[in-house]
C-alpha atoms as a PDB file:
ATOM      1  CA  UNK A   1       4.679  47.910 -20.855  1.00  0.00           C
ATOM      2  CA  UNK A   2       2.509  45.114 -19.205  1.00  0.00           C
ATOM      3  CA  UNK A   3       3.097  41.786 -21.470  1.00  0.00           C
ATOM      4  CA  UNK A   4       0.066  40.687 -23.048  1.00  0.00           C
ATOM      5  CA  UNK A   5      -2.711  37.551 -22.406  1.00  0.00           C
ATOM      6  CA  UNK A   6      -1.359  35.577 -25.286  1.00  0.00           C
ATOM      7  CA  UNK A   7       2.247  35.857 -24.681  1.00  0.00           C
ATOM      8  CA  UNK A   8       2.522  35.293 -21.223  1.00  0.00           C
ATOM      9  CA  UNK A   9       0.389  32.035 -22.020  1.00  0.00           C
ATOM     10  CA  UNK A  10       2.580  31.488 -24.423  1.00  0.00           C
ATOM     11  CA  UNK A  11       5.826  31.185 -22.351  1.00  0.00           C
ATOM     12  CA  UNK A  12       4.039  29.710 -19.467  1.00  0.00           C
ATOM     13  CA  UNK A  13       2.580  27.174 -21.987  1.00  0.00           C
ATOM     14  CA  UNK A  14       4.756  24.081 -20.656  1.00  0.00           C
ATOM     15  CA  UNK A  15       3.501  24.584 -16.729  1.00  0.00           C
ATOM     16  CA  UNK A  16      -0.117  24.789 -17.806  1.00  0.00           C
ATOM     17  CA  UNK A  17       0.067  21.739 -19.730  1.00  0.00           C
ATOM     18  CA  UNK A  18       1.476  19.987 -16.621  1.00  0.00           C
ATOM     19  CA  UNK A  19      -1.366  21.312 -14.532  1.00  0.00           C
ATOM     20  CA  UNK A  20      -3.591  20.139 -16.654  1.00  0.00           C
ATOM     21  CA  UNK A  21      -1.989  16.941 -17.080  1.00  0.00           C
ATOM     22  CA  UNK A  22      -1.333  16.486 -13.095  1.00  0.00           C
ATOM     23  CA  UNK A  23      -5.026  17.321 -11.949  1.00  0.00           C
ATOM     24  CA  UNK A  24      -6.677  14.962 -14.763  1.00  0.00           C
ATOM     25  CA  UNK A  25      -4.623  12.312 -13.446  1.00  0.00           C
ATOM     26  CA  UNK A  26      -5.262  12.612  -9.872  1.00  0.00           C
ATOM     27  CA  UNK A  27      -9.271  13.224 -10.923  1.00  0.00           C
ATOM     28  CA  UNK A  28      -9.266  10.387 -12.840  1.00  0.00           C
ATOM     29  CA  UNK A  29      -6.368   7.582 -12.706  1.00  0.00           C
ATOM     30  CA  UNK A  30      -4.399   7.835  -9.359  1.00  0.00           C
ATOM     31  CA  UNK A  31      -3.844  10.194  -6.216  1.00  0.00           C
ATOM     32  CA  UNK A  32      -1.772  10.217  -3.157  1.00  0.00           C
ATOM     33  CA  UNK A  33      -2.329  11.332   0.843  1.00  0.00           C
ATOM     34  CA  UNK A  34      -0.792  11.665   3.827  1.00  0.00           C
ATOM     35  CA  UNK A  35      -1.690   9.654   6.792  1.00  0.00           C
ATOM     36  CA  UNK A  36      -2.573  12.155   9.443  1.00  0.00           C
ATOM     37  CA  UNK A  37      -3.214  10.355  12.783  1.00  0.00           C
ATOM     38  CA  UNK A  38      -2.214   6.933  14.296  1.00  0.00           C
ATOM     39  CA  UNK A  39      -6.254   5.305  13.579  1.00  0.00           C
ATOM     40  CA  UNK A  40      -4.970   2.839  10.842  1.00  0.00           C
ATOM     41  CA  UNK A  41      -2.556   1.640  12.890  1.00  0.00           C
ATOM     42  CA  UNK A  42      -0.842  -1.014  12.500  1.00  0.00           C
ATOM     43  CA  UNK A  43      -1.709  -0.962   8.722  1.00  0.00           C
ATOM     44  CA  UNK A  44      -0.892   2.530   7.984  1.00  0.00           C
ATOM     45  CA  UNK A  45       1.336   5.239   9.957  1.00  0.00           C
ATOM     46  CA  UNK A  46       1.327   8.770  10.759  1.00  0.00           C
ATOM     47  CA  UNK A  47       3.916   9.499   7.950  1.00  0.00           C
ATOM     48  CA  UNK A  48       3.013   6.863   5.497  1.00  0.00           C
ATOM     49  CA  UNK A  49       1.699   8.390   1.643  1.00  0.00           C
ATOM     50  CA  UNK A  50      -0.823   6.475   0.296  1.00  0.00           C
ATOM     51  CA  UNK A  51      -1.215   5.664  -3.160  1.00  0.00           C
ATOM     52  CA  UNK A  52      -5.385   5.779  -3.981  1.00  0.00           C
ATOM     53  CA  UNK A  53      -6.610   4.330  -7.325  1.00  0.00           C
ATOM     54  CA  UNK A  54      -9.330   6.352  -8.605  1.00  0.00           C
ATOM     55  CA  UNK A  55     -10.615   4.070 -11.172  1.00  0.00           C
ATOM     56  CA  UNK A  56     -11.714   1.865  -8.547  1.00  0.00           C
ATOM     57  CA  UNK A  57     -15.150   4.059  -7.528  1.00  0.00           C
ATOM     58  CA  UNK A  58     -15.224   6.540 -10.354  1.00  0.00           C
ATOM     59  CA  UNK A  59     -13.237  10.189 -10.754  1.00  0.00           C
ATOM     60  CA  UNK A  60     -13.259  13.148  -7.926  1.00  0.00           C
ATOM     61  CA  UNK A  61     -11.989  16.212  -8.274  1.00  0.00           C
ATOM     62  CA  UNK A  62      -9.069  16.648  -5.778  1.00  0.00           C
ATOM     63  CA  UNK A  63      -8.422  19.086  -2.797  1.00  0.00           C
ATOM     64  CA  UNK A  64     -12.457  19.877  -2.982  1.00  0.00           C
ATOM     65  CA  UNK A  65     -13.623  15.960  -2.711  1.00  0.00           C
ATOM     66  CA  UNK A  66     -16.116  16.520  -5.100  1.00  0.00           C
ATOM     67  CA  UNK A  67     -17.488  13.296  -6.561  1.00  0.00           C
ATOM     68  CA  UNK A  68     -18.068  13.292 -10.792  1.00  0.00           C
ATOM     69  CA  UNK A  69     -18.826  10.087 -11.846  1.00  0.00           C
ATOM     70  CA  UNK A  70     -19.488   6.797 -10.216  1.00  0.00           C
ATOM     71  CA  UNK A  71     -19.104   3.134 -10.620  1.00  0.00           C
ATOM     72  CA  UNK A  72     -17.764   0.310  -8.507  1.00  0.00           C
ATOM     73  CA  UNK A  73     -18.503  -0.771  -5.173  1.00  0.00           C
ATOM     74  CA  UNK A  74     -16.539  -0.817  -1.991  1.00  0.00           C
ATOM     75  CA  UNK A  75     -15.909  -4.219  -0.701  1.00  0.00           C
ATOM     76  CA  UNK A  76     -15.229  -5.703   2.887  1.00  0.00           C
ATOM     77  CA  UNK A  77     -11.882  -5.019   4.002  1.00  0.00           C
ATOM     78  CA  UNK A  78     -11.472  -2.197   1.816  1.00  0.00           C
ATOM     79  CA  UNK A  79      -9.520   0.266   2.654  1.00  0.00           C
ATOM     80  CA  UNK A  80     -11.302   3.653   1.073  1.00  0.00           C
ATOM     81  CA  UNK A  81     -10.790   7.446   1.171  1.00  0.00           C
ATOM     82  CA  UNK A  82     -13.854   9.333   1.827  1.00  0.00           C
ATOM     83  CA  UNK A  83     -15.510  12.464   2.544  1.00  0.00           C
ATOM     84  CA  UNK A  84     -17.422  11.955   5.960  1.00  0.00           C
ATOM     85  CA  UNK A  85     -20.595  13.499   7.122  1.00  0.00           C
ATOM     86  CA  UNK A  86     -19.134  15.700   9.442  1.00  0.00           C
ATOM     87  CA  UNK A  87     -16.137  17.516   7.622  1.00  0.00           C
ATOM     88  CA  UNK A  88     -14.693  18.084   4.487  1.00  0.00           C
ATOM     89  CA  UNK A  89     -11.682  16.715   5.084  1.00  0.00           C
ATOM     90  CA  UNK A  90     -10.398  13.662   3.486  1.00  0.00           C
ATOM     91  CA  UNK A  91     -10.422  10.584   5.747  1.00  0.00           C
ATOM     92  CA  UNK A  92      -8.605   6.871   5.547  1.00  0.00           C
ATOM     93  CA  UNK A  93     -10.646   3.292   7.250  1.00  0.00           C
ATOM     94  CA  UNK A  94     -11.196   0.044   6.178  1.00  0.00           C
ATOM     95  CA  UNK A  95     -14.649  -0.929   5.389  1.00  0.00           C
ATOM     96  CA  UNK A  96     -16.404  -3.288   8.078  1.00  0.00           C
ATOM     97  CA  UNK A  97     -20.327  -3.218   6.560  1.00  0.00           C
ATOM     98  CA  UNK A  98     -21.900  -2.863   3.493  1.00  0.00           C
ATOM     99  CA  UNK A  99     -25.310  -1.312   2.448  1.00  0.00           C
ATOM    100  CA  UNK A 100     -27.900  -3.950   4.430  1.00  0.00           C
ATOM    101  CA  UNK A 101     -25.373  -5.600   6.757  1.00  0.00           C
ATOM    102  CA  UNK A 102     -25.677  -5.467  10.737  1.00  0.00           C
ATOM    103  CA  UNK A 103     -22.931  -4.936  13.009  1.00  0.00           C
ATOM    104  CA  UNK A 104     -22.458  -5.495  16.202  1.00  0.00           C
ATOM    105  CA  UNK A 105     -19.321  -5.006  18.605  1.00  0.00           C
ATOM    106  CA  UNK A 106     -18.672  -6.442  21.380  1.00  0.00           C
ATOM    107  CA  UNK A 107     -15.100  -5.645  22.916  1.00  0.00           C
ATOM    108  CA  UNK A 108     -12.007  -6.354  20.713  1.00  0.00           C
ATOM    109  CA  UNK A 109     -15.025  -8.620  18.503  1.00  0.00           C
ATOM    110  CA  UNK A 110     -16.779  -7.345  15.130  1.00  0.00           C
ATOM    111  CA  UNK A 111     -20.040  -9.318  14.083  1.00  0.00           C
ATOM    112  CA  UNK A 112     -21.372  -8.805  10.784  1.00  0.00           C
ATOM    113  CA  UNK A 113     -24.805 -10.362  10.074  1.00  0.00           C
ATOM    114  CA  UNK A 114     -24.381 -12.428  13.012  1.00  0.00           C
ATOM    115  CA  UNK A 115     -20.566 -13.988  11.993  1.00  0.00           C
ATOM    116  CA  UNK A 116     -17.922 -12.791  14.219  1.00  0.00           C
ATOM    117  CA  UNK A 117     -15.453 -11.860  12.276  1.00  0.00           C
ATOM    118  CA  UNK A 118     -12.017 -13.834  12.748  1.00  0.00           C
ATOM    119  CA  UNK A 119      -9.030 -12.937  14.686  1.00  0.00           C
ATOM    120  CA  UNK A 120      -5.948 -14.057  16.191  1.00  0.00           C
ATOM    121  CA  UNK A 121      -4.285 -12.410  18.767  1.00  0.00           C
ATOM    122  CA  UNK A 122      -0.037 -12.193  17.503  1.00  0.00           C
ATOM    123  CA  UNK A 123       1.775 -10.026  19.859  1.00  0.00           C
ATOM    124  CA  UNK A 124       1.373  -7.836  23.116  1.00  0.00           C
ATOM    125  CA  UNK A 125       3.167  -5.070  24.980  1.00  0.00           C
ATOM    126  CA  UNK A 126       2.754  -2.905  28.225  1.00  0.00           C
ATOM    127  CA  UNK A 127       0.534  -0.326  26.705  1.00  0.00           C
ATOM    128  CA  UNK A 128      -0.732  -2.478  23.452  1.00  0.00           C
ATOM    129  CA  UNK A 129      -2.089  -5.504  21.909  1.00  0.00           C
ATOM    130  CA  UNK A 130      -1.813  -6.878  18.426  1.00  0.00           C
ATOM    131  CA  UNK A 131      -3.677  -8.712  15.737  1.00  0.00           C
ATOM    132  CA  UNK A 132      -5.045 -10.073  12.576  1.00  0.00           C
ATOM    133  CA  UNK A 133      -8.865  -9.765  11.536  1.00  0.00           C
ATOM    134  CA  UNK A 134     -10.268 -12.038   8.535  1.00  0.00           C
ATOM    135  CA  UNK A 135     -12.526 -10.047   6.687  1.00  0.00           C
ATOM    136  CA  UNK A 136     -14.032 -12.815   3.628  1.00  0.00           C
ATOM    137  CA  UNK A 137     -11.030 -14.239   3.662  1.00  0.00           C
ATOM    138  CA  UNK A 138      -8.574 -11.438   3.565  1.00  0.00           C
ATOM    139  CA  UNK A 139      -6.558 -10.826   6.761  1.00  0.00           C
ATOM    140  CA  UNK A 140      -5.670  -7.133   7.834  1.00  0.00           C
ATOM    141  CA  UNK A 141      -3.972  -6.170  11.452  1.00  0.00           C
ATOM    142  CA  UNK A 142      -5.879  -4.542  13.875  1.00  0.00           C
ATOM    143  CA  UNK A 143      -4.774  -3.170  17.616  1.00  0.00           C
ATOM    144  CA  UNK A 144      -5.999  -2.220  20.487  1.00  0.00           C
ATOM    145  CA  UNK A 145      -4.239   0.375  23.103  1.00  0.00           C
ATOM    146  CA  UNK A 146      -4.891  -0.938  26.600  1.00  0.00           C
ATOM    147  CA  UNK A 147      -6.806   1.491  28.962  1.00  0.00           C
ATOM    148  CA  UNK A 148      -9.229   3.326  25.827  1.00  0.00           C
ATOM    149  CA  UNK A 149     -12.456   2.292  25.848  1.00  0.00           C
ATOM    150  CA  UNK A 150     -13.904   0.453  22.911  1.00  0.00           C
ATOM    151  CA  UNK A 151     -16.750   2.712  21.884  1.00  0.00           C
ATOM    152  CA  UNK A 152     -20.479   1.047  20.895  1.00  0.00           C
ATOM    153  CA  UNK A 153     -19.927  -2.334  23.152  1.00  0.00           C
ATOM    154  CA  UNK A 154     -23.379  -4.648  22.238  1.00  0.00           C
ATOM    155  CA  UNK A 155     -25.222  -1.973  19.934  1.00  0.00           C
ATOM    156  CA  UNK A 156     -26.305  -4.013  16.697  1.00  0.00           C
ATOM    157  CA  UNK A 157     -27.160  -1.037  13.590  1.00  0.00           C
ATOM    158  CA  UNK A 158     -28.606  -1.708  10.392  1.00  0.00           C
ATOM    159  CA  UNK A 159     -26.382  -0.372   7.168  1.00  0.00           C
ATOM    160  CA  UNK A 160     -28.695   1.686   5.424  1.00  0.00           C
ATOM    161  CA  UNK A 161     -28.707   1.511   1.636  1.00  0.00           C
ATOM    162  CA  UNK A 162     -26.198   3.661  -0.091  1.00  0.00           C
ATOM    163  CA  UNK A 163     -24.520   3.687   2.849  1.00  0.00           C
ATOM    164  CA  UNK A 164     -21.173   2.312   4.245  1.00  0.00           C
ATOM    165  CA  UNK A 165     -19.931   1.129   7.959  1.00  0.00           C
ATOM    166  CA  UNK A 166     -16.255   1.847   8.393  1.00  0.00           C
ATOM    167  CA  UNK A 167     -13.871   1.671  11.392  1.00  0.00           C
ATOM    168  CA  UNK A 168     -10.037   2.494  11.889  1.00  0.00           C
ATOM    169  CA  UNK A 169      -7.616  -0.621  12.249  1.00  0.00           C
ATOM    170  CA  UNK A 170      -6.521   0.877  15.785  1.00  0.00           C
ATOM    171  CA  UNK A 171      -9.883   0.199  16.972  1.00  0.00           C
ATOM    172  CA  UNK A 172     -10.205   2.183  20.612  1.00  0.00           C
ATOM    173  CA  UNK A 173      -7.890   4.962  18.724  1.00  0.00           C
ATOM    174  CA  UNK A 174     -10.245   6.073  16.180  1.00  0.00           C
ATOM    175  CA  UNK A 175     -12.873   8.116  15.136  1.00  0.00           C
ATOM    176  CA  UNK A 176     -14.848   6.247  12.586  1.00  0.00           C
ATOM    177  CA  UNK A 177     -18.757   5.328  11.874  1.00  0.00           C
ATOM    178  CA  UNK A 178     -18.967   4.642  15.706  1.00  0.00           C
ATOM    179  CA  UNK A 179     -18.873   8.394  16.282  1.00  0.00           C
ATOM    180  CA  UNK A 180     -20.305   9.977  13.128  1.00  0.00           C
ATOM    181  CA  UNK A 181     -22.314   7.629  11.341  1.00  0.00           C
ATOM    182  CA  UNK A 182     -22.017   6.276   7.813  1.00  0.00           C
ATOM    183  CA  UNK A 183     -20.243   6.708   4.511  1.00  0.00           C
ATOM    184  CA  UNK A 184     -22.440   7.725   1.828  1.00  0.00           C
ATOM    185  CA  UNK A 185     -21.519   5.904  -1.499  1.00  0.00           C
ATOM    186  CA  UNK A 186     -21.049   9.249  -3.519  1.00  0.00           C
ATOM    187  CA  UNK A 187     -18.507  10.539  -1.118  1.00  0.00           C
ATOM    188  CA  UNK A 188     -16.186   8.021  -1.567  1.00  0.00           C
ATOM    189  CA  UNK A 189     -13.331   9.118  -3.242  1.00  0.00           C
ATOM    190  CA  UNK A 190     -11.091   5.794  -3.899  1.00  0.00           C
ATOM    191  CA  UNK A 191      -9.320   2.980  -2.762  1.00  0.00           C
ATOM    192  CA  UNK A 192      -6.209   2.908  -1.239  1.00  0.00           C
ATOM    193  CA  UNK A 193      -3.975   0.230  -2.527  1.00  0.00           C
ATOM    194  CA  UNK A 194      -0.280   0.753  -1.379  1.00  0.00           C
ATOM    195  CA  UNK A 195       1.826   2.891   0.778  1.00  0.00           C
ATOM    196  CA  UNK A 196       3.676   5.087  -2.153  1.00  0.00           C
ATOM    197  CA  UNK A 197       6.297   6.347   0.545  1.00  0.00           C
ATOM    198  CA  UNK A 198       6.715   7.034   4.422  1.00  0.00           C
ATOM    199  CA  UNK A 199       8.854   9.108   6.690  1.00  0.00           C
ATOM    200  CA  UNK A 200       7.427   7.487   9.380  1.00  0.00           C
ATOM    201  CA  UNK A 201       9.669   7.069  12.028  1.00  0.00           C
ATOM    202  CA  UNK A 202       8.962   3.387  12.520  1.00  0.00           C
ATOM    203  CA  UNK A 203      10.973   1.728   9.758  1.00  0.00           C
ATOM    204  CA  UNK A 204       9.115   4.395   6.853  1.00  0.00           C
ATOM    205  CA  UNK A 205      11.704   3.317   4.498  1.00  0.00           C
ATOM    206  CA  UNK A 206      11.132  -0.514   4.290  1.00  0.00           C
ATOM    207  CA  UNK A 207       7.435   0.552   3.880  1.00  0.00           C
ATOM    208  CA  UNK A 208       8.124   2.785   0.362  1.00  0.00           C
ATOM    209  CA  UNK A 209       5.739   1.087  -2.518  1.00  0.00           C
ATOM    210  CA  UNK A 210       4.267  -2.072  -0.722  1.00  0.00           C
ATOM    211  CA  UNK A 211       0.807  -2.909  -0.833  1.00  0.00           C
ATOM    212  CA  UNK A 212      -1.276  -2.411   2.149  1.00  0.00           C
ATOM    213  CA  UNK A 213      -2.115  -5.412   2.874  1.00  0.00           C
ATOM    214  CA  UNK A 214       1.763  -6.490   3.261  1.00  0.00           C
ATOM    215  CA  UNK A 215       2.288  -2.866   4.952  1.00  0.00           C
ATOM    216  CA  UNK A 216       1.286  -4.388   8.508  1.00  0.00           C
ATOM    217  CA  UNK A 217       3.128  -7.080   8.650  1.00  0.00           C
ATOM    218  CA  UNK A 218       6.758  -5.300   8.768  1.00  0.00           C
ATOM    219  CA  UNK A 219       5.267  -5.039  12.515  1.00  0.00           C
ATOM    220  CA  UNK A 220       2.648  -7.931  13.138  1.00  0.00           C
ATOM    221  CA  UNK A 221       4.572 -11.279  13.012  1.00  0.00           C
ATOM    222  CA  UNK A 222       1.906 -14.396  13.081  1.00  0.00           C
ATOM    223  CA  UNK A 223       2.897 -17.061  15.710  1.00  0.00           C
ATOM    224  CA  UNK A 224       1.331 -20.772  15.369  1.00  0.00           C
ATOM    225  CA  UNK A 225      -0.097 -20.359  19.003  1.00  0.00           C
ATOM    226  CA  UNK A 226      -1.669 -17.335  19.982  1.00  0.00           C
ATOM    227  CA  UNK A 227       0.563 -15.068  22.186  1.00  0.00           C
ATOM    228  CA  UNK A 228      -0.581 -13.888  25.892  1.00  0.00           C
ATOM    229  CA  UNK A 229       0.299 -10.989  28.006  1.00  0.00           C
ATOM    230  CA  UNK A 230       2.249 -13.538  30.290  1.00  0.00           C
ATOM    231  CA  UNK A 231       4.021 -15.695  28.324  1.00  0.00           C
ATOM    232  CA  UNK A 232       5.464 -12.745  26.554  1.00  0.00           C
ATOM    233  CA  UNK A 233       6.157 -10.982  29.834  1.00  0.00           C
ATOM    234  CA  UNK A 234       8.214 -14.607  30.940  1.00  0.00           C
ATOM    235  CA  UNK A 235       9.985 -14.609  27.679  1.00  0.00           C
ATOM    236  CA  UNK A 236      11.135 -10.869  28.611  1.00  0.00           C
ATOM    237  CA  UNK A 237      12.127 -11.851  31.796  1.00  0.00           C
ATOM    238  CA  UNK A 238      13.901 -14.899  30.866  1.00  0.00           C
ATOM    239  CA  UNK A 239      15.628 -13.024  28.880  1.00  0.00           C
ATOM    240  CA  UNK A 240      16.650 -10.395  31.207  1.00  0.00           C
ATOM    241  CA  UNK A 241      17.742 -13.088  33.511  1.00  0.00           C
ATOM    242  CA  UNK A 242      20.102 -14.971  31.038  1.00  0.00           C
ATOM    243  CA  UNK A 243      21.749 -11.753  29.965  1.00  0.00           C
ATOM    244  CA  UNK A 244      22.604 -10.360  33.707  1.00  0.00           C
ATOM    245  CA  UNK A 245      23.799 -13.791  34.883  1.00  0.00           C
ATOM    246  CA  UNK A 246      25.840 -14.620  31.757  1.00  0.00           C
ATOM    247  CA  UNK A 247      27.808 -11.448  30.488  1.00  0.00           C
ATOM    248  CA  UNK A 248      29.927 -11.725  27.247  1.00  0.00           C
ATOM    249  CA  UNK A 249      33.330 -11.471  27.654  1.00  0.00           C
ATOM    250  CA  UNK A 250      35.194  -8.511  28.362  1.00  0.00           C
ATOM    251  CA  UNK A 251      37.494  -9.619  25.749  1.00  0.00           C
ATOM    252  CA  UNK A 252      34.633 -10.834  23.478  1.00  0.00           C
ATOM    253  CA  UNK A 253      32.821  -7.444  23.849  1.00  0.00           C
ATOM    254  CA  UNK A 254      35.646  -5.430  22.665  1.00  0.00           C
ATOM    255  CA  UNK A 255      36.597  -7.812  19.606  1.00  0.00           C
ATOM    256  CA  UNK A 256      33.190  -6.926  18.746  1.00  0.00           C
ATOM    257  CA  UNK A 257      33.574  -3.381  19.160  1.00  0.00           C
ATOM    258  CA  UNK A 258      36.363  -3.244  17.016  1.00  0.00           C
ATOM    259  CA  UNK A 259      35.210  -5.460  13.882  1.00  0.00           C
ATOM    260  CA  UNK A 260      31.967  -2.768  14.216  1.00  0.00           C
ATOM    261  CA  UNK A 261      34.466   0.203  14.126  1.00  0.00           C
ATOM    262  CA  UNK A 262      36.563  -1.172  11.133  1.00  0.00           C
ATOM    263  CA  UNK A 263      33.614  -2.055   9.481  1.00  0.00           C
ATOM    264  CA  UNK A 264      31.953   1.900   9.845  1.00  0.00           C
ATOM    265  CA  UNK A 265      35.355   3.084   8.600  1.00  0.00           C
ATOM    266  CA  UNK A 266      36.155   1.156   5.618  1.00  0.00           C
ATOM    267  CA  UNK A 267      36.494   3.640   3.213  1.00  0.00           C
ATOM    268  CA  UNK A 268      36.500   6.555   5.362  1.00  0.00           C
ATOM    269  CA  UNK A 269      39.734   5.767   7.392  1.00  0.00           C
ATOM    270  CA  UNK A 270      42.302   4.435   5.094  1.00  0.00           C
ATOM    271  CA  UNK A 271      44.687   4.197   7.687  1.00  0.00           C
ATOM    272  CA  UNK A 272      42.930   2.323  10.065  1.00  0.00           C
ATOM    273  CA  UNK A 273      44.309  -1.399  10.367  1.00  0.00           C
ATOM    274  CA  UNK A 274      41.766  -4.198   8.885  1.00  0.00           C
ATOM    275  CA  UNK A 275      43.546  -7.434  10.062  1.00  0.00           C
END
């Protein structure tokens, strides 16, 4: 005998509440994604879960995107989930222009109505360079992989109205409004605030529950003067240098060795002597 309607809603009573419960609150309080791709880097990281506040734009249903109510407007240097024009899948970038605004780009440099936006070059590598971007006086990194194109070099556009410009913090790594146009106002979804957790590979765990705009700078370290490609290459080479021509110890290197093994096995090697 089959059990009936009522009593298996009975007994599954507690889970259904909880659905309910769970999807009301990520329609209309708070949600959470993954970070699929390396385009908000070095802000956010494949591996990083975002924590989106919904009350920020107005409630969407979750997993279908769909937009209910709205109120609240993006604002410069936001970084928004969003539905874009091309796909239905959920996407992460930092706002650049708002409805009326013009942009222009021009290499590594964002203009918005005219005003280059400000940034400061902090750190380089063989394949990369790193920085910070002012965006009305809030400061977010931004990097550039050497070799990529920047996409849309001297093209000034016009934000339409109900419409939003948005771009990926790894700028020549990213497919943003450069490639598929505009955010429309209703198909933004929320704002992303922190980074709830990470598994990311590059330090994930010192990353679980900080804001984003602290999230970057675990890996962008401001210097008073801006840094170059060669002093940093000298500074690498200096260093090379000094280490090869002055060697530690032999004895020096395995006192250190030691202390480092007693240290890993207090607790685990009882027997192991600690003086």
């Amino acid at each position: 005998m089959k059990p009936s309607f009522t009593k298996l809603l009975r007994d599954y009573r507690p889970l259904l509440v909880f659905a309910v419960l769970l999807v009301s609150f990520r329609t209309t309080i708070a949600d959470w994604s993954p970070i699929p791709s390396g385009s908000m880097e070095p802000t956010l990281f494949p591996g990083d879960v975002v924590w989106i506040d919904k009350t920020a734009f107005g409630p969407s249903i979750p997993i279908i995107n769909k937009k209910l109510l709205s109120w609240g407007h993006p604002e410069r240097g936001d970084i928004i989930t969003f539905v874009p024009p091309h796909t239905d899948q959920l996407y992460v970038k930092r706002v650049i222009g708002l409805p009326g605004d013009s942009i222009r780009i021009d290499g590594m440099d964002v203009y918005v109505n005219g005003s280059r936006l400000l940034q400061q070059p902090t750190s380089a590598g063989d394949d990369y360079l790193l920085g910070t971007e002012n965006i009305d006086g809030r400061n977010h990194g931004i990097q550039l992989t050497r070799g990529l194109p920047v996409p849309w070099i001297g093209r000034t556009i016009q934000v339409p109205e109900g419409k939003y410009f948005v771009m990926g913090d790894h700028r020549n790594n990213s497919a943003d409004s450069r490639f598929w146009g505009f955010v429309d106002e209703d198909k933004i979804m929320g704002r992303v605030t922190a980074v709830a957790l990470s598994i990311s590979p590059r330090r994930g765990w010192k990353r679980f529950a900080r804001p984003v705009h602290r999230a970057a700078s675990i890996f962008v370290h401001h210097k008073a003067a801006p840094a170059t490609d060669a002093g940093m290459a000298a500074k690498l080479i200096t260093g090379i240098i000094i280490s090869r021509l002055a060697p530690a110890p032999k004895a020096q290197v395995w006192k250190g060795r030691w202390r480092s093994l007693r240290r890993w096995s207090a607790g685990r090697m009882w027997w192991l002597p600690m003086g």
